[in-house]
Coordinates of C-alpha atoms in Angstrom, one line a residue:
Chain Z
X16 CA 5.0 5.0 -15.2
X17 CA 5.0 6.4 -18.6
X18 CA 5.1 9.8 -20.2
X19 CA 1.9 10.3 -22.2
X20 CA 0.8 13.0 -24.5
X21 CA -2.7 14.4 -24.9
X22 CA -3.9 13.5 -28.4
X23 CA -7.2 15.3 -28.0
X24 CA -9.4 16.7 -25.2
X25 CA -12.9 17.0 -26.4
X26 CA -15.8 18.6 -24.5
X27 CA -19.0 16.5 -24.4
X28 CA -20.8 19.1 -22.3
X29 CA -19.5 22.2 -20.4
X30 CA -18.4 19.8 -17.6
X31 CA -17.7 16.5 -19.3
X32 CA -14.7 15.7 -21.4
X33 CA -13.2 12.8 -23.3
X34 CA -9.4 12.8 -23.4
X35 CA -7.2 10.8 -25.7
X36 CA -3.7 9.9 -24.4
X37 CA -0.8 8.3 -26.2
X38 CA 0.0 5.0 -24.5
X39 CA 1.9 1.9 -25.6
X40 CA 2.2 -0.3 -22.5
X41 CA 0.3 -3.4 -21.4
X42 CA -3.2 -3.6 -22.9
X43 CA -5.7 -2.4 -20.2
X44 CA -8.5 -4.8 -19.5
X45 CA -12.1 -3.5 -19.1
X46 CA -12.5 -2.1 -15.6
X47 CA -8.8 -1.3 -15.0
X48 CA -7.8 2.3 -14.3
X49 CA -4.8 4.6 -14.7
X50 CA -3.5 7.3 -12.3
X51 CA -2.7 10.6 -14.0
X52 CA -0.4 13.2 -12.7
X53 CA -1.8 16.6 -13.6
X54 CA 1.0 18.8 -12.5
X55 CA 4.8 18.4 -12.5
X56 CA 4.9 20.6 -9.4
X57 CA 3.4 20.0 -6.0
X58 CA -0.1 21.5 -6.5
X59 CA -2.2 19.6 -7.2
X60 CA 0.0 17.1 -5.5
X61 CA -1.7 13.7 -6.0
X62 CA -2.5 11.7 -9.1
X63 CA -6.1 11.2 -10.1
X64 CA -7.6 7.8 -11.0
X65 CA -9.6 7.4 -14.2
X66 CA -11.2 4.3 -15.7
X67 CA -10.1 3.4 -19.2
X68 CA -13.0 4.3 -21.6
X69 CA -11.6 2.9 -24.8
X70 CA -8.4 1.8 -26.5
X71 CA -6.8 3.4 -29.5
X72 CA -5.1 0.9 -31.8
X73 CA -3.0 0.9 -34.9
X74 CA -3.9 -1.1 -38.0
X75 CA -2.2 -4.2 -36.5
X76 CA -4.3 -3.9 -33.4
X77 CA -1.5 -2.7 -31.2
X78 CA -2.5 -0.3 -28.5
X79 CA -1.3 3.3 -29.3
X80 CA -3.4 5.1 -26.8
X81 CA -6.3 5.2 -24.3
X82 CA -9.2 7.5 -23.8
X83 CA -10.6 8.6 -20.4
X84 CA -13.9 10.2 -19.6
X85 CA -13.9 12.9 -16.9
X86 CA -16.1 15.5 -15.3
X87 CA -14.8 18.8 -14.0
X88 CA -15.3 18.6 -10.2
X89 CA -12.3 20.3 -8.7
X90 CA -9.0 22.0 -9.4
X91 CA -7.3 18.9 -10.9
X92 CA -10.0 18.2 -13.5
X93 CA -10.3 22.0 -14.1
X94 CA -6.6 22.1 -15.1
X95 CA -7.1 18.9 -17.2
X96 CA -10.0 20.5 -19.1
X97 CA -7.6 23.2 -20.2
X98 CA -5.0 20.8 -21.6
X99 CA -4.3 21.1 -25.3
X100 CA -3.0 18.6 -27.8
X101 CA 0.6 17.7 -27.1
X102 CA 0.4 18.4 -23.4
X103 CA 2.6 15.9 -21.5
X104 CA 1.2 14.0 -18.6
X105 CA 2.5 11.2 -16.5
X106 CA 0.5 8.0 -16.6
X107 CA 0.7 5.1 -14.1
X108 CA -1.1 1.9 -14.9
X109 CA -3.1 0.0 -15.9
X110 CA -4.0 -0.7 -12.3
X111 CA -6.7 -2.8 -10.6
X112 CA -8.3 -6.1 -11.4
X113 CA -11.0 -5.3 -14.0
X114 CA -14.2 -7.1 -14.7
X115 CA -14.2 -10.9 -15.0
X116 CA -14.4 -12.0 -18.6
X117 CA -17.9 -13.4 -19.6
X118 CA -18.0 -17.2 -19.7
X119 CA -19.5 -19.0 -22.7
X120 CA -23.3 -18.9 -22.8
X121 CA -23.4 -16.1 -20.2
X122 CA -25.6 -13.1 -20.9
X123 CA -23.8 -9.9 -19.9
X124 CA -25.7 -6.8 -18.9
X125 CA -23.8 -3.6 -18.2
X126 CA -25.4 -1.0 -16.0
X127 CA -23.8 2.4 -16.1
X128 CA -24.7 5.6 -14.2
X129 CA -23.3 8.9 -15.2
X130 CA -19.5 8.9 -15.2
X131 CA -19.7 5.2 -14.3
X132 CA -20.0 4.7 -18.0
X133 CA -16.2 4.8 -18.5
X134 CA -15.1 1.2 -17.6
X135 CA -18.4 -0.3 -19.0
X136 CA -17.9 1.4 -22.4
X137 CA -14.6 -0.6 -22.8
X138 CA -16.4 -3.7 -21.5
X139 CA -19.1 -3.2 -24.2
X140 CA -16.4 -2.7 -26.9
X141 CA -14.4 -5.8 -25.9
X142 CA -17.6 -7.9 -25.5
X143 CA -20.0 -6.6 -28.2
X144 CA -22.6 -9.1 -27.3
X145 CA -23.2 -7.3 -24.0
X146 CA -26.2 -5.2 -23.4
X147 CA -25.5 -1.7 -22.2
X148 CA -27.9 0.3 -20.0
X149 CA -27.0 3.9 -19.2
X150 CA -28.7 6.2 -16.8
X151 CA -28.1 9.9 -16.0
X152 CA -29.7 12.5 -13.8
X153 CA -30.3 14.9 -16.6
X154 CA -29.5 15.8 -20.2
X155 CA -26.1 17.4 -19.4
X156 CA -24.9 14.2 -17.6
X157 CA -26.4 12.1 -20.4
X158 CA -24.2 13.9 -22.9
X159 CA -21.4 11.4 -22.1
X160 CA -23.3 8.6 -23.8
X161 CA -22.7 10.3 -27.2
X162 CA -19.1 9.1 -26.9
X163 CA -20.3 5.5 -26.7
X164 CA -22.7 5.9 -29.6
X165 CA -19.8 7.2 -31.7
X166 CA -18.3 3.7 -31.3
X167 CA -21.4 2.2 -32.7
X168 CA -22.8 1.0 -29.3
X169 CA -26.5 1.0 -28.9
X170 CA -27.2 1.7 -25.3
X171 CA -30.6 1.8 -23.7
X172 CA -30.8 5.3 -22.1
X173 CA -32.8 6.6 -19.2
X174 CA -32.7 9.9 -17.3
X175 CA -34.2 10.9 -14.0
X176 CA -35.8 14.0 -15.6
X177 CA -36.7 12.4 -18.9
X178 CA -34.6 14.9 -20.9
X179 CA -32.8 12.0 -22.7
X180 CA -34.2 8.6 -23.5
X181 CA -36.9 7.2 -21.2
X182 CA -37.7 8.8 -17.9
X183 CA -36.8 6.7 -14.9
X184 CA -34.0 4.8 -13.3
X185 CA -31.5 2.2 -14.6
X186 CA -33.2 -0.4 -12.3
X187 CA -36.4 0.1 -14.4
X188 CA -34.5 -0.8 -17.6
X189 CA -32.6 -3.6 -15.9
X190 CA -35.8 -5.2 -14.7
X191 CA -37.2 -5.1 -18.3
X192 CA -34.0 -6.4 -19.7
X193 CA -34.1 -9.4 -17.4
X194 CA -37.7 -10.4 -18.4
X195 CA -37.8 -13.9 -19.8
X196 CA -34.1 -14.6 -19.0
X197 CA -32.9 -17.3 -16.7
X198 CA -31.3 -15.4 -13.8
X199 CA -28.6 -18.0 -13.5
X200 CA -27.5 -17.3 -17.0
X201 CA -27.0 -13.6 -16.5
X202 CA -24.1 -11.6 -15.0
X203 CA -24.6 -7.9 -14.3
X204 CA -21.6 -5.5 -14.3
X205 CA -22.3 -2.1 -12.8
X206 CA -20.5 1.2 -12.2
X207 CA -21.9 4.5 -11.1
X208 CA -22.9 6.5 -8.0
X209 CA -23.0 4.5 -4.7
X210 CA -26.8 4.9 -4.4
X211 CA -27.3 3.4 -7.8
X212 CA -24.9 0.5 -7.1
X213 CA -26.7 -0.2 -3.9
X214 CA -30.1 -0.3 -5.7
X215 CA -28.8 -2.5 -8.5
X216 CA -27.1 -4.9 -6.1
X217 CA -30.2 -5.2 -3.9
X218 CA -32.5 -5.9 -6.9
X219 CA -30.1 -8.4 -8.4
X220 CA -29.6 -10.2 -5.1
X221 CA -33.4 -10.5 -4.9
X222 CA -33.6 -11.8 -8.4
X223 CA -30.7 -14.2 -8.0
X224 CA -28.4 -12.6 -10.6
X225 CA -24.7 -12.6 -10.1
X226 CA -23.5 -8.9 -10.0
X227 CA -20.1 -7.2 -10.0
X228 CA -19.7 -3.5 -9.1
X229 CA -16.8 -1.2 -9.9
X230 CA -16.2 1.2 -7.1
X231 CA -14.8 4.7 -7.0
X232 CA -12.9 6.1 -4.0
X233 CA -10.5 8.9 -3.3
X234 CA -6.9 7.4 -3.3
X235 CA -3.4 8.8 -3.0
X236 CA -1.4 6.1 -4.6
X237 CA -3.4 3.5 -6.6
X238 CA -0.8 0.9 -5.5
X239 CA -2.2 -0.5 -2.2
X240 CA 0.2 1.5 -0.1
X241 CA -1.7 4.6 1.2
X242 CA -4.6 2.5 2.4
X243 CA -6.9 5.5 1.8
X244 CA -9.4 3.8 -0.5
X245 CA -10.8 1.3 2.0
X246 CA -14.2 -0.1 1.5
X247 CA -16.2 -2.1 4.0
X248 CA -16.6 -5.7 3.0
X249 CA -18.2 -8.8 4.4
X250 CA -15.9 -11.7 5.1
X251 CA -13.3 -12.3 7.8
X252 CA -15.6 -14.9 9.2
X253 CA -18.6 -12.5 9.5
X254 CA -16.5 -9.9 11.4
X255 CA -16.2 -7.7 8.3
X256 CA -13.0 -6.2 6.9
X257 CA -11.7 -3.3 4.9
X258 CA -10.6 -4.1 1.4
X259 CA -9.0 -1.6 -1.0
X260 CA -10.6 -0.2 -4.2
X261 CA -7.2 0.1 -5.9
X262 CA -5.5 -3.2 -5.1
X263 CA -8.4 -5.5 -4.3
X264 CA -10.8 -3.9 -6.8
X265 CA -12.0 -1.6 -8.3
X266 CA -14.3 -4.5 -9.3
X267 CA -16.0 -6.5 -6.5
X268 CA -18.7 -9.0 -6.4
X269 CA -21.7 -7.1 -5.0
X270 CA -22.2 -9.7 -2.2
X271 CA -18.7 -9.0 -0.9
X272 CA -19.6 -5.4 -0.1
X273 CA -21.0 -4.6 3.3
X274 CA -23.6 -2.1 1.9
X275 CA -25.0 -1.4 5.4
X276 CA -21.7 0.2 6.5
X277 CA -21.2 2.3 3.3
X278 CA -22.4 5.9 3.3
X279 CA -23.7 7.0 -0.1
X280 CA -22.6 10.3 -1.5
X281 CA -18.9 9.8 -1.5
Chain J
X89 CA 35.6 10.3 -8.1
X90 CA 34.4 7.6 -5.8
X91 CA 31.8 8.9 -3.4
X92 CA 30.9 7.4 -0.1
X93 CA 27.2 7.5 0.7
X94 CA 27.0 5.0 3.5
X95 CA 25.9 6.3 6.9
X96 CA 25.7 4.9 10.4
X97 CA 22.2 5.5 11.8
X98 CA 23.0 4.4 15.3
X99 CA 24.3 0.9 15.5
X100 CA 23.5 0.0 11.9
X101 CA 25.2 1.1 8.7
X102 CA 23.1 1.6 5.5
X103 CA 24.6 2.0 2.1
X104 CA 23.0 5.3 1.5
X105 CA 21.0 7.7 3.6
X106 CA 17.6 7.2 1.9
X107 CA 14.8 5.2 3.4
X108 CA 11.1 5.0 2.7
X109 CA 8.9 6.4 5.5
X110 CA 6.5 4.1 7.3
X111 CA 3.0 3.9 6.0
X112 CA 3.9 5.2 2.5
X113 CA 5.6 2.1 1.0
X114 CA 3.5 -0.8 2.2
X115 CA 5.8 -3.7 3.0
X116 CA 8.1 -3.0 0.0
X117 CA 6.9 -5.6 -2.4
X118 CA 4.0 -3.5 -3.7
X119 CA 6.6 -1.1 -5.2
X120 CA 8.9 -3.7 -6.8
X121 CA 7.3 -3.3 -10.3
X122 CA 8.0 0.4 -10.3
X123 CA 11.4 0.9 -8.6
X124 CA 14.7 -0.8 -7.8
X125 CA 14.3 -1.6 -4.1
X126 CA 18.0 -2.5 -3.9
X127 CA 18.8 1.1 -4.6
X128 CA 17.4 2.1 -1.2
X129 CA 19.3 2.4 2.1
X130 CA 16.4 0.7 3.9
X131 CA 12.6 0.2 3.8
X132 CA 10.7 1.3 6.8
X133 CA 7.5 -0.8 6.8
X134 CA 4.0 0.1 7.7
X135 CA 3.5 0.4 11.5
X136 CA 3.1 -2.9 13.2
X137 CA 0.9 -3.6 16.3
X138 CA 0.6 -6.8 18.3
X139 CA -2.7 -7.7 16.7
X140 CA -4.0 -6.7 13.3
X141 CA -5.8 -3.3 13.3
X142 CA -8.7 -2.6 11.0
X143 CA -8.1 1.2 10.8
X144 CA -10.5 4.1 10.5
X145 CA -13.7 4.6 8.5
X146 CA -13.5 6.4 5.2
X147 CA -12.9 9.0 3.9
X148 CA -9.4 8.5 5.1
X149 CA -7.5 10.9 2.9
X150 CA -8.0 14.4 1.4
X151 CA -5.7 16.5 -0.7
X152 CA -4.6 19.8 0.6
X153 CA -2.4 22.6 -1.0
X154 CA 0.9 20.9 -1.7
X155 CA 0.0 18.1 0.7
X156 CA -2.5 15.6 1.9
X157 CA -4.2 14.7 5.2
X158 CA -4.5 11.1 6.1
X159 CA -6.3 9.3 8.9
X160 CA -5.7 5.7 8.1
X161 CA -5.6 4.7 11.8
X162 CA -2.6 2.4 11.6
X163 CA -4.4 -0.4 9.7
X164 CA -1.9 -3.2 9.6
X165 CA -1.6 -7.0 9.4
X166 CA -0.1 -7.3 12.9
X167 CA 3.4 -8.3 13.8
X168 CA 3.0 -12.1 13.4
X169 CA 1.7 -12.1 9.7
X170 CA 4.3 -9.5 9.0
X171 CA 7.1 -11.9 10.0
X172 CA 5.5 -14.9 8.3
X173 CA 4.3 -13.3 5.1
X174 CA 5.8 -9.9 4.4
X175 CA 9.4 -9.9 5.8
X176 CA 10.8 -12.8 3.7
X177 CA 10.4 -10.8 0.5
X178 CA 12.7 -7.9 1.7
X179 CA 15.1 -10.3 3.3
X180 CA 15.4 -12.4 0.2
X181 CA 16.2 -9.4 -2.0
X182 CA 18.7 -8.1 0.5
X183 CA 17.1 -4.8 1.4
X184 CA 17.3 -3.9 5.1
X185 CA 13.9 -3.7 6.7
X186 CA 13.2 -1.3 9.6
X187 CA 10.2 -2.4 11.6
X188 CA 8.0 0.5 12.7
X189 CA 6.1 -0.6 15.8
X190 CA 3.2 0.8 17.6
X191 CA 1.2 0.0 20.8
X192 CA -1.7 1.3 22.8
X193 CA 0.3 0.6 26.0
X194 CA 3.9 0.3 27.1
X195 CA 3.3 -3.4 27.4
X196 CA 2.2 -3.6 23.8
X197 CA 5.2 -1.8 22.5
X198 CA 7.4 -4.2 24.5
X199 CA 5.5 -7.2 23.2
X200 CA 5.9 -6.2 19.6
X201 CA 9.6 -5.6 20.1
X202 CA 10.0 -8.9 21.8
X203 CA 8.3 -10.7 18.9
X204 CA 10.7 -9.1 16.4
X205 CA 13.8 -10.2 18.4
X206 CA 15.9 -12.6 16.4
X207 CA 14.0 -12.2 13.1
X208 CA 16.4 -12.2 10.3
X209 CA 16.2 -9.3 7.8
X210 CA 15.3 -6.6 10.3
X211 CA 18.0 -4.0 10.6
X212 CA 16.4 -1.8 13.3
X213 CA 13.1 -0.9 15.1
X214 CA 11.5 2.4 14.7
X215 CA 9.2 3.3 17.6
X216 CA 6.1 5.2 16.5
X217 CA 5.2 7.4 19.4
X218 CA 3.6 10.0 17.2
X219 CA 0.6 8.9 15.2
X220 CA -2.1 11.5 15.5
X221 CA -4.9 9.3 14.1
X222 CA -5.6 6.8 16.9
X223 CA -7.5 7.4 20.1
X224 CA -5.2 5.5 22.5
X225 CA -1.5 5.3 22.5
X226 CA 0.4 7.0 19.7
X227 CA 0.3 10.7 20.3
X228 CA -0.1 10.5 24.1
X229 CA 3.4 9.0 24.2
X230 CA 4.6 11.4 21.6
X231 CA 3.7 14.6 23.4
X232 CA 4.8 13.9 26.9
X233 CA 8.6 13.6 27.5
X234 CA 8.3 11.2 30.4
X235 CA 5.9 8.8 28.6
X236 CA 8.2 8.9 25.6
X237 CA 11.2 8.0 27.7
X238 CA 9.3 5.2 29.3
X239 CA 8.4 3.6 26.0
X240 CA 11.9 3.8 24.7
X241 CA 13.3 2.3 27.9
X242 CA 10.8 -0.6 27.7
X243 CA 11.7 -1.4 24.1
X244 CA 15.4 -1.1 24.6
X245 CA 15.2 -3.5 27.5
X246 CA 13.9 -6.3 25.3
X247 CA 15.6 -5.8 22.0
X248 CA 19.1 -6.2 20.7
X249 CA 18.2 -4.3 17.5
X250 CA 19.1 -0.6 17.1
X251 CA 16.1 1.6 18.1
X252 CA 15.0 4.7 16.2
X253 CA 12.3 6.8 17.8
X254 CA 9.9 8.8 15.6
X255 CA 8.9 12.1 17.0
X256 CA 5.7 14.1 16.6
X257 CA 5.8 17.7 15.6
X258 CA 2.7 18.4 17.5
X259 CA 4.5 19.7 20.5
X260 CA 5.7 23.1 21.8
X261 CA 9.4 22.1 22.1
X262 CA 10.6 19.3 20.0
X263 CA 14.0 19.5 21.7
X264 CA 12.6 18.4 25.0
X265 CA 11.1 15.3 23.4
X266 CA 14.3 14.5 21.6
X267 CA 16.4 14.8 24.8
X268 CA 13.9 12.6 26.7
X269 CA 14.1 9.7 24.2
X270 CA 17.9 10.1 23.9
X271 CA 17.9 9.8 27.7
X272 CA 15.7 6.7 27.4
X273 CA 18.5 5.1 25.3
X274 CA 17.3 5.5 21.7
X275 CA 20.0 4.9 19.1
X276 CA 18.6 7.5 16.7
X277 CA 15.7 9.9 16.3
X278 CA 13.5 10.3 13.2
X279 CA 11.3 13.3 12.6
X280 CA 8.8 14.6 11.8
X281 CA 5.6 12.6 11.7
X282 CA 2.6 14.3 10.3
X283 CA 1.2 17.6 11.6
X284 CA -2.4 17.4 12.8
X285 CA -4.8 19.1 10.5
X286 CA -8.4 19.4 9.4
X287 CA -10.3 20.2 6.2
X288 CA -14.0 21.2 6.4
X289 CA -16.6 20.4 3.9
X290 CA -18.5 23.7 3.8
X291 CA -21.6 22.1 2.1
X292 CA -22.0 19.5 4.8
X293 CA -20.4 21.6 7.5
X294 CA -18.4 18.7 8.8
X295 CA -14.8 17.6 8.5
X296 CA -14.0 15.8 5.2
X297 CA -12.2 13.0 7.0
X298 CA -14.4 10.5 8.9
X299 CA -11.9 10.7 11.7
X300 CA -12.3 14.5 11.9
X301 CA -8.6 15.3 12.0
X302 CA -5.8 13.7 10.1
X303 CA -2.0 14.0 9.6
X304 CA -0.7 16.6 7.1
X305 CA 2.2 15.4 5.0
X306 CA 3.8 16.4 1.7
X307 CA 5.8 19.5 0.6
X308 CA 3.5 21.8 2.6
X309 CA 5.2 20.7 5.9
X310 CA 8.8 20.6 4.7
X311 CA 9.9 24.0 6.1
X312 CA 8.5 23.0 9.5
X313 CA 10.3 19.7 9.3
X314 CA 13.7 21.2 8.3
X315 CA 13.5 23.6 11.2
X316 CA 12.7 20.9 13.7
X317 CA 15.5 18.6 12.4
X318 CA 17.9 21.5 12.7
X319 CA 16.8 22.2 16.3
X320 CA 17.0 18.5 17.4
X321 CA 20.3 17.9 15.7
X322 CA 21.8 20.8 17.6
X323 CA 20.9 19.3 21.0
X324 CA 21.3 15.5 20.7
X325 CA 24.3 13.2 20.1
X326 CA 22.5 10.4 18.4
X327 CA 21.9 10.4 14.6
X328 CA 18.9 12.2 13.4
X329 CA 16.8 11.0 10.5
X330 CA 14.9 13.8 8.7
X331 CA 11.6 13.6 6.9
X332 CA 8.7 15.8 5.8
X333 CA 7.8 16.6 2.3
X334 CA 11.0 15.3 0.6
X335 CA 10.2 15.0 -3.1
X336 CA 13.7 15.0 -4.6
X337 CA 17.4 15.0 -3.8
X338 CA 17.6 18.8 -3.2
X339 CA 14.8 18.5 -0.6
X340 CA 16.7 15.7 1.1
X341 CA 19.9 17.7 1.1
X342 CA 18.2 20.5 3.0
X343 CA 17.6 18.0 5.8
X344 CA 21.1 16.6 5.7
X345 CA 22.7 20.0 5.7
X346 CA 20.4 21.0 8.6
X347 CA 21.8 18.0 10.6
X348 CA 20.1 14.8 9.4
X349 CA 22.4 11.8 9.0
X350 CA 19.7 10.1 6.8
X351 CA 16.3 10.9 5.4
X352 CA 13.0 9.2 4.8
X353 CA 10.8 9.7 1.7
X354 CA 7.1 9.4 2.4
X355 CA 4.2 11.0 0.5
X356 CA 6.4 11.4 -2.6
X357 CA 6.2 7.6 -3.1
X358 CA 2.4 7.9 -3.6
X359 CA 2.9 10.2 -6.6
X360 CA 6.0 8.6 -8.0
X361 CA 6.8 5.1 -6.7
X362 CA 10.4 5.6 -7.8
X363 CA 10.8 8.7 -5.7
X364 CA 13.1 7.4 -3.1
X365 CA 15.5 5.9 -5.6
X366 CA 15.5 9.2 -7.4
X367 CA 16.4 11.0 -4.2
X368 CA 19.5 8.7 -3.9
X369 CA 20.7 9.7 -7.4
X370 CA 19.9 13.4 -6.7
X371 CA 22.1 13.3 -3.6
X372 CA 24.9 11.6 -5.6
X373 CA 24.7 14.3 -8.3
X374 CA 25.0 17.0 -5.7
X375 CA 28.0 15.3 -4.1
X376 CA 29.7 15.1 -7.5
X377 CA 28.9 18.7 -8.3
X378 CA 30.4 20.0 -5.1
X379 CA 33.3 17.4 -5.0
X380 CA 32.1 15.9 -1.7
X381 CA 33.6 12.5 -1.2
X382 CA 31.7 11.4 1.9
X383 CA 28.1 12.2 2.6
X384 CA 29.0 12.6 6.3
X385 CA 30.9 15.8 5.4
X386 CA 27.5 17.3 4.6
X387 CA 25.7 16.2 7.7
X388 CA 25.0 19.3 9.9
X389 CA 27.2 21.5 7.7
X390 CA 24.7 24.3 7.9
X391 CA 26.1 27.8 8.6
X392 CA 24.0 29.5 11.2
X393 CA 26.0 32.6 11.8

């Protein structure tokens, strides 16, 4: 646990924000997350999990802060959106496993949907040879990609309503990106809504491309204690088993997930 | 001033009155990077059944005003892997482990207790007769005094360890339950487990939790818990262990003054994994402030006139 301070809290749209926080602990790996305590009182009570979007560094490359990307969805994030510079927050992390580092000769494709951009932005910054594909429902949601472009990243953008980039789905761009590539040489890392992850995983399974997904789930602790963030996985000799987004993930190989038993939309 | 914080919780003495509550602290080791486990009186581990249990579908938790609902469904590794893989850690660092046990039948409670007999590192057994989130067992034993007494008697018959029985608040008269388990031979009584609750998703017109209902915990339930501890402590002779929304030393002192010999810290550990250790130091500060040499002077010191 560490006391952090809000360095900035910038609106990317009326609902989407990028928050910079002071932080000097262990360097977070792409795909790891932090748990933020929004209130020092009891309401809201629980911490909120956020993927690390980028690292702030001093001239010697030491980590001095992190940024997180968030969307206002409830009381906790509403309160966060009103935080000003200097606001103290309590930060626990980095937590979780993160994405596996690309191996030599491997082609890395990052597929982000909406707020799923957060961990993949850091992945793209740490591994600049990766290709970043970003999809959003509409122009408002697509506004978050501006934060990636400010870092010099050159994402391929697609929206469902065509208001930003091409009109279509991330799977369209993913299929084109894979044309002419040896599937065995490619690894896809994906984060976004469950329906998108399901579609990406199914398509990549069909094409024989190794795929990792970073999952979201509501969780109380982030430490593997509350057992709230269970996800249905294959394994356990075909019987299936629950694993936990916080302590076993948030990154899983897509074939470890029992997609048939997961309901989209949460 | 030297202060004495050790308490006897019914056949076992712990160095201070602060434990972690079952299901909120894993098997202890998960929290080692964030807190000094040796600062705690004891660690009560996640409820153990005879066989591993997969638990409920998700969503399993939802936040509520100053609290949370959970319906985990007693997911656990099972008693055998606990003994082999989880218990050695707490034993090696010298922190007393209290094994919370659960069964779907009296026979299963008995079998789990039997399996724990003779295991080094276990200071006591806590019988969970009060989980609201499983279909069979749990709450049925927790709401009927005769069933509760039967479970306690069965466990007591096969164990040499001190037995703590954890009561459900989801009853009309908590005193009747407390007297029944005391009559069954329990060495101490812990309360309260969570209060059954529900949150409705108004867009989907269905409960948020996949299980429908869940157990409410956190500061929201504290006044209910303090009241019930006060009631139970006034009618039983065995030590009472209080819990329900304890976030700091002051909260814990409410329970102790109301009659609890010791306390358990639960949901607070999710928010701050160092909470239980902070409760210990909060109690010590209070004792120094009021020149209290022995924590036992505070137990049940409430003035009700």
